[in-house]
Short mmCIF file of C-alpha atoms in Angstrom, two decimals:
data_model
loop_
_atom_site.label_atom_id
_atom_site.label_comp_id
_atom_site.label_asym_id
_atom_site.label_seq_id
_atom_site.Cartn_x
_atom_site.Cartn_y
_atom_site.Cartn_z
CA MET A 269 114.86 88.39 85.55
CA ARG A 270 116.23 87.94 89.06
CA TYR A 271 114.91 89.91 92.03
CA PRO A 272 116.05 89.69 95.67
CA VAL A 273 113.43 87.72 97.61
CA ILE A 274 112.26 88.73 101.09
CA ALA A 275 109.98 86.23 102.83
CA ILE A 276 107.79 87.36 105.74
CA VAL A 277 107.57 84.46 108.19
CA GLY A 278 106.08 83.95 111.63
CA ARG A 279 103.29 82.17 113.45
CA PRO A 280 99.65 82.84 112.46
CA ASN A 281 97.93 86.18 113.07
CA VAL A 282 100.97 88.34 113.85
CA GLY A 283 100.28 90.79 110.99
CA LYS A 284 102.30 89.29 108.13
CA SER A 285 99.67 90.05 105.49
CA SER A 286 99.17 93.61 106.76
CA LEU A 287 102.91 94.24 106.48
CA PHE A 288 103.00 92.61 103.04
CA ASN A 289 100.18 94.85 101.82
CA ARG A 290 102.05 97.90 103.08
CA TYR A 291 104.89 97.10 100.69
CA ALA A 292 103.31 95.21 97.80
CA GLY A 293 100.06 97.16 97.46
CA ALA A 294 96.81 97.61 99.33
CA SER A 295 94.87 94.41 100.06
CA ARG A 296 97.08 92.13 97.99
CA ALA A 297 96.74 89.45 100.68
CA ILE A 298 93.53 88.81 102.58
CA ILE A 299 93.60 90.29 106.09
CA SER A 300 91.47 88.63 108.74
CA ASP A 301 91.52 87.83 112.45
CA VAL A 302 90.97 84.19 111.51
CA ALA A 303 94.27 82.36 111.99
CA GLY A 304 95.41 80.56 108.85
CA THR A 305 93.68 82.90 106.39
CA THR A 306 96.78 82.89 104.18
CA ARG A 307 97.00 79.27 103.03
CA GLY A 308 99.61 79.54 100.27
CA SER A 309 102.40 82.00 99.65
CA VAL A 310 101.55 85.32 98.01
CA ASP A 311 104.23 87.42 96.38
CA GLY A 312 104.47 90.83 94.78
CA LEU A 313 107.12 93.12 93.34
CA VAL A 314 108.07 96.06 95.55
CA ARG A 315 109.51 99.31 94.23
CA LYS A 316 110.57 101.79 96.89
CA LYS A 317 112.94 104.70 96.62
CA GLY A 318 116.44 103.87 97.79
CA MET A 319 115.96 100.09 97.50
CA PRO A 320 116.46 97.62 94.68
CA VAL A 321 113.30 96.24 93.13
CA PHE A 322 112.57 93.13 95.20
CA LEU A 323 110.04 90.35 95.49
CA MET A 324 108.23 90.13 98.82
CA VAL A 325 106.58 86.84 99.82
CA ASP A 326 103.79 86.58 102.40
CA THR A 327 103.75 83.06 103.84
CA ALA A 328 101.23 81.12 105.87
CA GLY A 329 101.69 81.04 109.64
CA ILE A 330 104.31 78.62 110.95
CA MET A 331 102.69 75.79 112.88
CA ALA A 332 103.75 72.38 114.16
CA ILE A 333 103.39 69.55 111.63
CA ASP A 334 101.66 66.41 112.91
CA ASP A 335 101.17 63.02 111.29
CA ASP A 336 97.36 63.10 111.11
CA SER A 337 96.18 61.80 107.71
CA THR A 338 92.80 63.55 107.54
CA PRO A 339 92.35 65.69 104.38
CA GLU A 340 92.43 68.91 106.40
CA LYS A 341 95.64 67.91 108.20
CA VAL A 342 97.28 66.74 104.98
CA LEU A 343 96.43 70.12 103.48
CA GLU A 344 97.98 71.88 106.48
CA GLN A 345 101.10 69.74 106.09
CA ARG A 346 101.39 70.91 102.47
CA VAL A 347 101.03 74.50 103.65
CA GLN A 348 103.81 74.09 106.20
CA GLU A 349 106.08 72.41 103.65
CA GLN A 350 105.59 75.45 101.45
CA VAL A 351 106.51 77.82 104.29
CA ARG A 352 109.72 75.92 104.85
CA TYR A 353 110.47 76.03 101.13
CA ALA A 354 110.12 79.82 101.24
CA ILE A 355 112.48 80.00 104.22
CA GLU A 356 115.09 77.88 102.43
CA HIS A 357 114.98 79.85 99.18
CA ALA A 358 114.56 83.47 100.29
CA ASP A 359 117.48 85.89 100.23
CA VAL A 360 116.29 87.61 103.42
CA LEU A 361 113.83 86.51 106.10
CA LEU A 362 111.64 89.07 107.81
CA TYR A 363 110.68 87.25 110.99
CA LEU A 364 107.56 88.84 112.50
CA VAL A 365 106.27 88.28 116.04
CA ASP A 366 103.41 89.72 118.10
CA GLY A 367 104.82 92.54 120.26
CA GLN A 368 101.57 92.84 122.23
CA HIS A 369 102.18 89.50 123.94
CA PRO A 370 105.93 89.20 124.54
CA ASP A 371 105.28 86.79 127.42
CA SER A 372 104.07 84.20 124.88
CA ALA A 373 107.50 83.96 123.29
CA SER A 374 107.57 80.20 123.87
CA VAL A 375 105.08 79.65 121.03
CA ASP A 376 107.47 81.48 118.69
CA MET A 377 110.44 79.29 119.63
CA GLU A 378 109.93 76.73 116.83
CA ALA A 379 109.65 79.48 114.23
CA ALA A 380 112.76 81.17 115.62
CA GLN A 381 114.65 77.89 115.37
CA LEU A 382 113.68 77.59 111.70
CA VAL A 383 115.01 81.10 111.08
CA ARG A 384 118.32 80.38 112.86
CA ARG A 385 118.84 77.03 111.13
CA SER A 386 118.23 78.54 107.69
CA LYS A 387 121.44 80.58 108.03
CA ARG A 388 119.71 83.28 105.97
CA PRO A 389 120.10 87.00 106.67
CA TYR A 390 117.11 88.06 108.74
CA LEU A 391 115.33 91.01 110.29
CA PHE A 392 113.69 90.34 113.65
CA VAL A 393 110.57 92.54 113.88
CA ALA A 394 107.98 92.87 116.65
CA ASN A 395 104.64 94.06 115.24
CA LYS A 396 101.65 95.52 117.13
CA CYS A 397 103.87 97.69 119.37
CA ASP A 398 101.19 100.37 119.38
CA ASN A 399 102.62 102.50 122.22
CA GLU A 400 105.84 103.17 124.11
CA ALA A 401 105.01 100.68 126.86
CA MET A 402 104.73 97.88 124.29
CA VAL A 403 108.00 99.00 122.72
CA ARG A 404 109.73 98.69 126.12
CA ASP A 405 108.14 95.29 126.78
CA SER A 406 109.37 93.93 123.45
CA VAL A 407 112.82 93.48 125.03
CA GLU A 408 111.45 90.23 126.50
CA LEU A 409 111.48 88.77 122.98
CA THR A 410 115.28 88.58 123.08
CA ARG A 411 114.80 85.18 124.76
CA LEU A 412 114.17 83.83 121.23
CA GLY A 413 117.89 84.16 120.59
CA LEU A 414 117.60 86.44 117.57
CA GLY A 415 118.77 89.65 119.20
CA MET A 416 116.73 92.76 119.94
CA PRO A 417 113.58 93.02 117.79
CA LEU A 418 112.75 96.12 115.78
CA PRO A 419 109.42 97.38 117.23
CA ILE A 420 106.78 98.50 114.72
CA SER A 421 103.03 98.84 114.42
CA VAL A 422 101.66 98.42 110.91
CA SER A 423 98.13 99.43 111.91
CA HIS A 424 99.36 102.57 113.73
CA LYS A 425 102.13 103.29 111.19
CA ARG A 426 104.82 103.32 113.90
CA GLY A 427 108.42 102.39 113.19
CA LEU A 428 107.88 101.77 109.49
CA ASP A 429 110.58 104.24 108.41
CA ASP A 430 112.98 102.39 110.71
CA LEU A 431 112.02 99.14 109.01
CA ASP A 432 112.70 100.70 105.60
CA ASP A 433 116.14 101.77 106.81
CA ALA A 434 116.84 98.27 108.13
CA LEU A 435 115.87 96.78 104.77
CA LYS A 436 118.16 99.19 102.92
CA GLU A 437 121.01 98.28 105.25
CA ILE A 438 120.56 94.55 104.79
CA PHE A 439 120.37 94.97 101.00
CA SER A 440 123.65 96.89 101.13
CA GLN A 441 125.40 94.48 103.54
CA HIS A 442 124.65 91.44 101.40
CA ASP A 443 125.00 93.14 98.00
CA LEU A 444 121.44 92.29 97.00
CA VAL A 445 120.37 93.97 93.76
CA SER A 446 117.88 93.07 91.04
CA ASP A 447 119.04 92.28 87.53
CA GLU A 448 117.28 95.36 86.29
CA GLU A 449 116.17 98.33 88.36
CA GLU A 450 114.12 100.09 85.71
CA GLU A 451 110.36 99.80 85.51
CA ARG A 452 109.55 96.82 83.29
CA GLU A 453 105.88 96.43 84.05
CA GLU A 454 104.89 97.05 80.42
CA LEU A 455 106.78 93.91 79.36
CA PHE A 456 104.70 91.58 81.50
CA ALA A 457 101.94 89.49 79.95
CA ARG A 458 99.52 89.30 82.86
CA ILE A 459 97.76 85.93 82.94
CA ALA A 460 94.90 85.13 85.33
CA LEU A 461 93.85 81.52 85.90
CA VAL A 462 90.11 81.59 86.51
CA GLY A 463 87.34 79.05 86.88
CA THR A 464 85.17 77.27 89.38
CA PRO A 465 86.62 75.60 92.49
CA ASN A 466 88.57 72.34 92.22
CA VAL A 467 89.13 72.20 88.45
CA GLY A 468 92.92 72.14 88.76
CA LYS A 469 93.81 75.83 88.54
CA SER A 470 96.47 75.61 91.24
CA ALA A 471 97.96 72.43 89.76
CA LEU A 472 98.13 74.15 86.37
CA PHE A 473 99.64 77.25 87.98
CA ASN A 474 102.36 75.17 89.63
CA ALA A 475 103.06 73.27 86.41
CA LEU A 476 103.45 76.55 84.50
CA VAL A 477 105.72 78.04 87.16
CA GLY A 478 107.68 74.85 87.71
CA GLU A 479 107.42 74.67 91.49
CA GLU A 480 104.70 74.29 94.12
CA LYS A 481 103.73 77.92 94.62
CA VAL A 482 100.08 77.25 95.45
CA ILE A 483 98.64 74.49 97.59
CA VAL A 484 97.12 71.66 95.52
CA SER A 485 94.37 69.67 97.19
CA ASP A 486 91.10 67.88 96.48
CA VAL A 487 89.42 70.04 99.14
CA PRO A 488 87.28 72.62 97.24
CA GLY A 489 88.10 76.20 98.08
CA THR A 490 91.75 75.54 98.94
CA THR A 491 92.80 78.73 97.17
CA ARG A 492 91.18 81.60 99.06
CA ASP A 493 93.44 84.35 97.79
CA SER A 494 94.77 85.42 94.40
CA HIS A 495 98.39 84.36 94.12
CA ASP A 496 100.81 86.28 91.89
CA THR A 497 104.18 85.14 90.66
CA PHE A 498 106.61 86.24 87.98
CA LEU A 499 108.52 84.05 85.55
CA THR A 500 110.68 84.50 82.49
CA ARG A 501 110.29 82.20 79.50
CA GLU A 502 112.25 82.68 76.27
CA GLU A 503 113.14 86.22 77.39
CA LYS A 504 109.47 87.08 77.86
CA ILE A 505 108.29 88.10 81.33
CA TYR A 506 104.97 86.73 82.52
CA LYS A 507 102.95 87.52 85.59
CA LEU A 508 100.67 84.66 86.60
CA VAL A 509 97.74 84.95 88.98
CA ASP A 510 96.01 81.89 90.41
CA THR A 511 92.60 82.95 91.68
CA ALA A 512 90.07 81.52 94.07
CA GLY A 513 87.28 79.65 92.31
CA ILE A 514 84.29 81.80 91.37
CA LYS A 515 81.12 80.37 92.85
CA ARG A 516 77.61 80.77 91.58
CA ARG A 517 76.22 84.26 92.14
CA GLY A 518 73.95 84.26 95.15
CA ARG A 519 75.88 81.44 96.84
CA ILE A 520 78.87 83.36 98.08
CA ASP A 521 79.58 83.14 101.79
CA GLN A 522 80.24 86.29 103.74
CA GLY A 523 83.66 87.26 105.06
CA ILE A 524 86.77 85.70 103.62
CA GLU A 525 85.02 84.03 100.66
CA THR A 526 83.56 87.40 99.64
CA PHE A 527 87.00 89.01 99.80
CA SER A 528 88.36 86.16 97.66
CA LEU A 529 85.69 86.74 95.04
CA LEU A 530 86.45 90.45 94.91
CA ARG A 531 90.16 89.68 94.62
CA THR A 532 89.44 87.28 91.75
CA GLN A 533 87.42 89.91 89.92
CA ARG A 534 90.25 92.39 90.45
CA ALA A 535 92.75 89.85 89.08
CA ILE A 536 90.63 89.51 85.94
CA ALA A 537 90.52 93.29 85.60
CA ARG A 538 94.33 93.50 85.82
CA ALA A 539 94.99 90.62 83.42
CA ASP A 540 95.76 90.72 79.71
CA VAL A 541 94.75 87.10 79.15
CA CYS A 542 92.49 84.87 81.24
CA LEU A 543 92.84 81.10 81.25
CA LEU A 544 89.38 79.64 81.86
CA VAL A 545 90.20 76.27 83.40
CA ILE A 546 87.47 73.63 83.18
CA ASP A 547 87.36 70.02 84.33
CA ALA A 548 87.26 67.81 81.21
CA ALA A 549 85.18 65.14 82.93
CA ARG A 550 82.76 67.56 84.58
CA GLY A 551 82.12 69.69 81.50
CA ILE A 552 80.62 73.17 81.45
CA THR A 553 78.80 74.39 84.55
CA LYS A 554 76.61 77.40 85.23
CA GLN A 555 79.46 78.83 87.27
CA ASP A 556 81.70 78.62 84.19
CA MET A 557 79.17 80.82 82.42
CA HIS A 558 79.48 83.38 85.22
CA VAL A 559 83.27 83.29 84.97
CA VAL A 560 83.03 84.02 81.25
CA GLU A 561 80.67 86.91 82.03
CA TYR A 562 83.33 88.50 84.24
CA VAL A 563 86.00 88.02 81.58
CA LEU A 564 83.85 89.47 78.80
CA GLU A 565 82.76 92.41 80.95
CA GLU A 566 86.45 93.33 81.26
CA LYS A 567 87.10 92.54 77.55
CA LYS A 568 90.11 90.35 78.27
CA GLY A 569 91.85 87.80 76.10
CA LEU A 570 90.55 84.28 76.69
CA ILE A 571 91.99 80.79 76.40
CA ILE A 572 89.81 77.84 77.43
CA VAL A 573 92.01 75.25 79.14
CA VAL A 574 90.37 71.83 79.23
CA ASN A 575 92.24 70.34 82.17
CA LYS A 576 92.30 66.75 83.49
CA TRP A 577 92.27 65.48 79.90
CA ASP A 578 94.05 62.33 81.14
CA LEU A 579 90.65 61.24 82.49
CA ILE A 580 89.15 61.18 78.97
CA LYS A 581 90.20 57.93 77.31
CA THR A 582 87.00 56.87 75.52
CA TYR A 583 83.71 58.37 74.39
CA ASP A 584 82.05 57.15 77.61
CA ASP A 585 84.43 59.32 79.67
CA LEU A 586 83.08 62.52 78.12
CA PRO A 587 80.62 64.64 80.16
CA GLU A 588 77.04 63.47 80.04
CA ASP A 589 75.70 66.66 78.45
CA LEU A 590 78.34 66.43 75.71
CA ARG A 591 77.29 62.86 74.88
CA ALA A 592 73.65 63.99 74.94
CA ALA A 593 74.47 66.63 72.32
CA ARG A 594 75.32 63.79 69.88
CA ILE A 595 78.11 65.66 68.13
CA ARG A 596 79.16 63.45 65.23
CA VAL A 597 82.94 63.92 65.13
CA PRO A 598 85.26 60.90 65.44
CA ASP A 599 88.12 62.63 67.31
CA LEU A 600 87.50 63.20 71.05
CA MET A 601 89.25 66.58 71.11
CA GLU A 602 87.33 67.76 68.06
CA GLN A 603 84.11 66.65 69.74
CA TYR A 604 85.01 68.64 72.82
CA ILE A 605 85.86 71.76 70.82
CA ALA A 606 82.55 71.49 68.95
CA PHE A 607 80.81 71.12 72.31
CA LEU A 608 82.54 74.25 73.64
CA ARG A 609 81.43 76.21 70.56
CA PHE A 610 77.89 74.93 71.14
CA LYS A 611 77.87 75.93 74.83
CA PHE A 612 79.65 79.25 74.20
CA PRO A 613 78.24 80.38 70.82
CA PHE A 614 79.42 83.93 71.55
CA LEU A 615 83.05 82.77 71.91
CA PRO A 616 84.01 81.34 68.50
CA TRP A 617 87.26 83.29 68.78
CA ALA A 618 88.46 81.76 72.07
CA SER A 619 91.56 79.55 71.89
CA VAL A 620 91.38 76.02 73.32
CA VAL A 621 94.19 73.99 74.94
CA PHE A 622 93.89 70.47 76.37
CA THR A 623 96.10 69.76 79.38
CA SER A 624 96.70 67.43 82.27
CA ALA A 625 98.37 69.58 84.89
CA LYS A 626 98.65 66.65 87.29
CA MET A 627 100.51 64.56 84.70
CA GLY A 628 102.38 67.54 83.23
CA ARG A 629 100.97 66.94 79.74
CA ASN A 630 100.73 69.73 77.17
CA VAL A 631 101.03 72.41 79.86
CA GLN A 632 103.77 74.35 78.12
CA GLN A 633 101.52 74.77 75.06
CA VAL A 634 99.72 77.43 77.05
CA PHE A 635 102.54 79.92 76.51
CA PRO A 636 102.50 79.87 72.66
CA GLN A 637 98.74 80.39 72.82
CA VAL A 638 99.20 83.34 75.18
CA GLU A 639 101.70 84.83 72.71
CA LYS A 640 99.14 84.49 69.89
CA VAL A 641 96.45 86.16 71.98
CA MET A 642 98.79 88.99 72.96
CA ALA A 643 99.70 89.51 69.30
CA SER A 644 96.00 89.67 68.45
CA ARG A 645 95.30 92.19 71.21
CA GLU A 646 98.17 94.39 70.01
CA MET A 647 97.35 94.15 66.29
CA ARG A 648 96.62 97.47 64.60
CA LEU A 649 95.18 97.75 61.08
CA ALA A 650 95.98 100.68 58.81
CA THR A 651 92.91 102.70 57.85
CA GLY A 652 93.47 102.52 54.08
CA PRO A 653 93.72 98.74 53.65
CA LEU A 654 90.97 98.26 56.24
CA ASN A 655 88.51 100.36 54.24
CA THR A 656 89.51 98.74 50.97
CA PHE A 657 88.68 95.37 52.47
CA LEU A 658 85.45 96.63 54.06
CA SER A 659 84.20 98.03 50.75
CA PHE A 660 84.04 94.45 49.44
CA VAL A 661 82.42 93.25 52.67
CA ILE A 662 79.71 95.93 52.50
CA GLU A 663 79.11 95.36 48.80
CA LYS A 664 78.67 91.65 49.46
CA HIS A 665 76.05 92.27 52.15
CA LYS A 666 74.67 95.79 52.38
CA PRO A 667 72.85 96.98 55.51
CA THR A 668 69.10 96.85 55.01
CA GLY A 669 66.98 99.94 55.39
CA THR A 670 63.69 101.37 54.16
CA LYS A 671 62.65 103.26 51.08
CA ALA A 672 62.76 106.43 53.10
CA TYR A 673 66.14 105.82 54.67
CA ILE A 674 69.16 103.79 53.59
CA PRO A 675 71.86 103.15 56.23
CA ARG A 676 75.35 103.89 54.93
CA ILE A 677 78.87 103.37 56.27
CA GLN A 678 81.17 106.27 55.40
CA TYR A 679 84.46 104.73 56.57
CA ALA A 680 86.04 102.83 59.45
CA THR A 681 89.19 103.18 61.51
CA GLN A 682 90.85 101.35 64.38
CA VAL A 683 91.10 103.61 67.40
CA GLY A 684 92.57 101.31 70.05
CA VAL A 685 94.19 98.05 71.09
CA HIS A 686 93.90 95.81 74.16
CA PRO A 687 91.33 94.96 72.91
CA PRO A 688 91.20 96.06 69.23
CA HIS A 689 88.59 98.78 68.90
CA PHE A 690 87.04 99.76 65.55
CA VAL A 691 84.82 102.76 64.92
CA PHE A 692 82.49 102.77 61.90
CA PHE A 693 81.27 106.23 60.96
CA VAL A 694 77.71 105.99 59.64
CA ASN A 695 74.93 108.33 58.59
CA ASP A 696 72.66 107.17 61.46
CA LYS A 697 73.52 104.29 63.78
CA GLU A 698 69.87 103.89 64.85
CA PHE A 699 69.10 102.33 61.46
CA PHE A 700 71.69 99.54 61.85
CA HIS A 701 70.56 96.22 63.30
CA PHE A 702 72.91 94.68 65.90
CA SER A 703 73.33 91.65 63.64
CA TYR A 704 75.08 93.83 61.06
CA ALA A 705 77.74 94.82 63.61
CA ARG A 706 78.23 91.10 64.23
CA TYR A 707 78.59 90.55 60.47
CA LEU A 708 81.29 93.23 60.33
CA GLU A 709 83.11 91.64 63.27
CA ASN A 710 82.97 88.16 61.75
CA SER A 711 84.27 89.50 58.45
CA ILE A 712 87.20 91.24 60.14
CA ARG A 713 88.03 88.08 62.09
CA GLU A 714 87.85 85.92 58.97
CA LYS A 715 90.32 88.22 57.22
CA TYR A 716 92.72 89.20 60.02
CA GLY A 717 92.29 86.56 62.74
CA PHE A 718 92.25 88.28 66.15
CA GLU A 719 92.34 84.86 67.79
CA GLY A 720 91.69 84.79 71.51
CA THR A 721 90.57 88.37 72.02
CA PRO A 722 87.25 90.22 71.91
CA ILE A 723 87.09 93.14 69.52
CA ILE A 724 84.91 96.21 69.87
CA ILE A 725 82.74 97.32 66.95
CA GLU A 726 81.35 100.81 67.54
CA LEU A 727 78.95 102.58 65.20
CA LYS A 728 79.21 106.35 65.39
CA ASN A 729 77.24 109.05 63.63
CA LYS A 730 79.40 111.13 61.34
CA LYS A 731 78.95 114.79 62.16
CA LYS A 732 77.63 116.88 59.32
CA LYS A 733 79.71 119.83 58.27
CA THR A 734 78.28 123.23 59.07
CA TYR A 735 78.82 126.23 56.84
CA VAL A 736 78.91 129.85 57.96
CA ASP A 737 77.41 132.47 55.66
CA LYS A 738 80.18 135.06 55.26
CA ASP A 739 77.65 137.66 54.13
#
């Protein structure tokens, strides 16, 4: 599906993320007074009355690129290359400057030159014009050679209706429409890439999308924000979210890192399927356990992606704790799967995919697995056949009770999907051990699959009928 793309560009700390959040949803991008907070591009679909559905992109601040080869400078060079990519590929540029300091227009000159050279339609907007005096002073910004800026103040909600009108006009002038204007949100499979820092989530994200949407670097913590993008594959629409790495609880820095963690948790909550990305050579960490806790708390579909598999060529390349487990399986992948089942005994249903995002190996196998998980999450069992099957399951292994009280299951029914939710009506749920609920779940999985998704088994007391004496 094709949407018009509007890229917000400008130097750091002029309010790009605040403006983006105004259109794409509250706090989609991290807002901070720290210049350079937005490291990669963040995008989101915008639906506003009177406009086509469009994709808005919040970019990092435009800065000069130098030739320094330090890791931090190389990372900044990658960021700036990404900004220029956004400028070259957007349908419309929304060039934002700081209207509070029009006398500093010289620092905006390089950014203005990029906008002019792109030959893209653009809107020239001066933000932070909080009062009439600032609006009048914004005329000085015409020295940038882009015409008279449109004065607004996102924080004071000034001029925003005028900006909406300007967007509508530019859409109309350039005949920009989306392929489909109707709400299609229900067709998206929402996929969140989660895991600890520096396991290759961003590289995997870029390999799945097919372009460098998120900065890839060996510097831990490169991804501070949650990055959303949309793609269509075999007529299926996917929404992918690359999240900041989840650190160990109790070791989360204040400020921006805290916001990133909250954004990651929110991304998990909004996802249908989570890809837990782990480093094949590093193995399972305590932080991975915490990531799984978040996913299970939200009852999301789960695929374990063992990334950097290109590093595993022999038995000696496997993680030390895996070798210490002495799993006697000749195949390296089978050994790793057995190790995952050992470390995550409560996740026998999770799918596993081995990839090398850096080398582009096996990455596209993620999508068929996502389809399987989505099918499992949407599966609904008819009550009749379900109870016929369960009668054999219960007869095979009856719930244990006492001489005074025998626990009984009256019948079961599926009451929900995403995830599948089963209710078992019983005479008294207090007499059922938790292990019996696990037995019921395992039996249902063995019969029907439900690969990649948690299922809910709920025991509920069946209400006794009451009779009214008509006399």
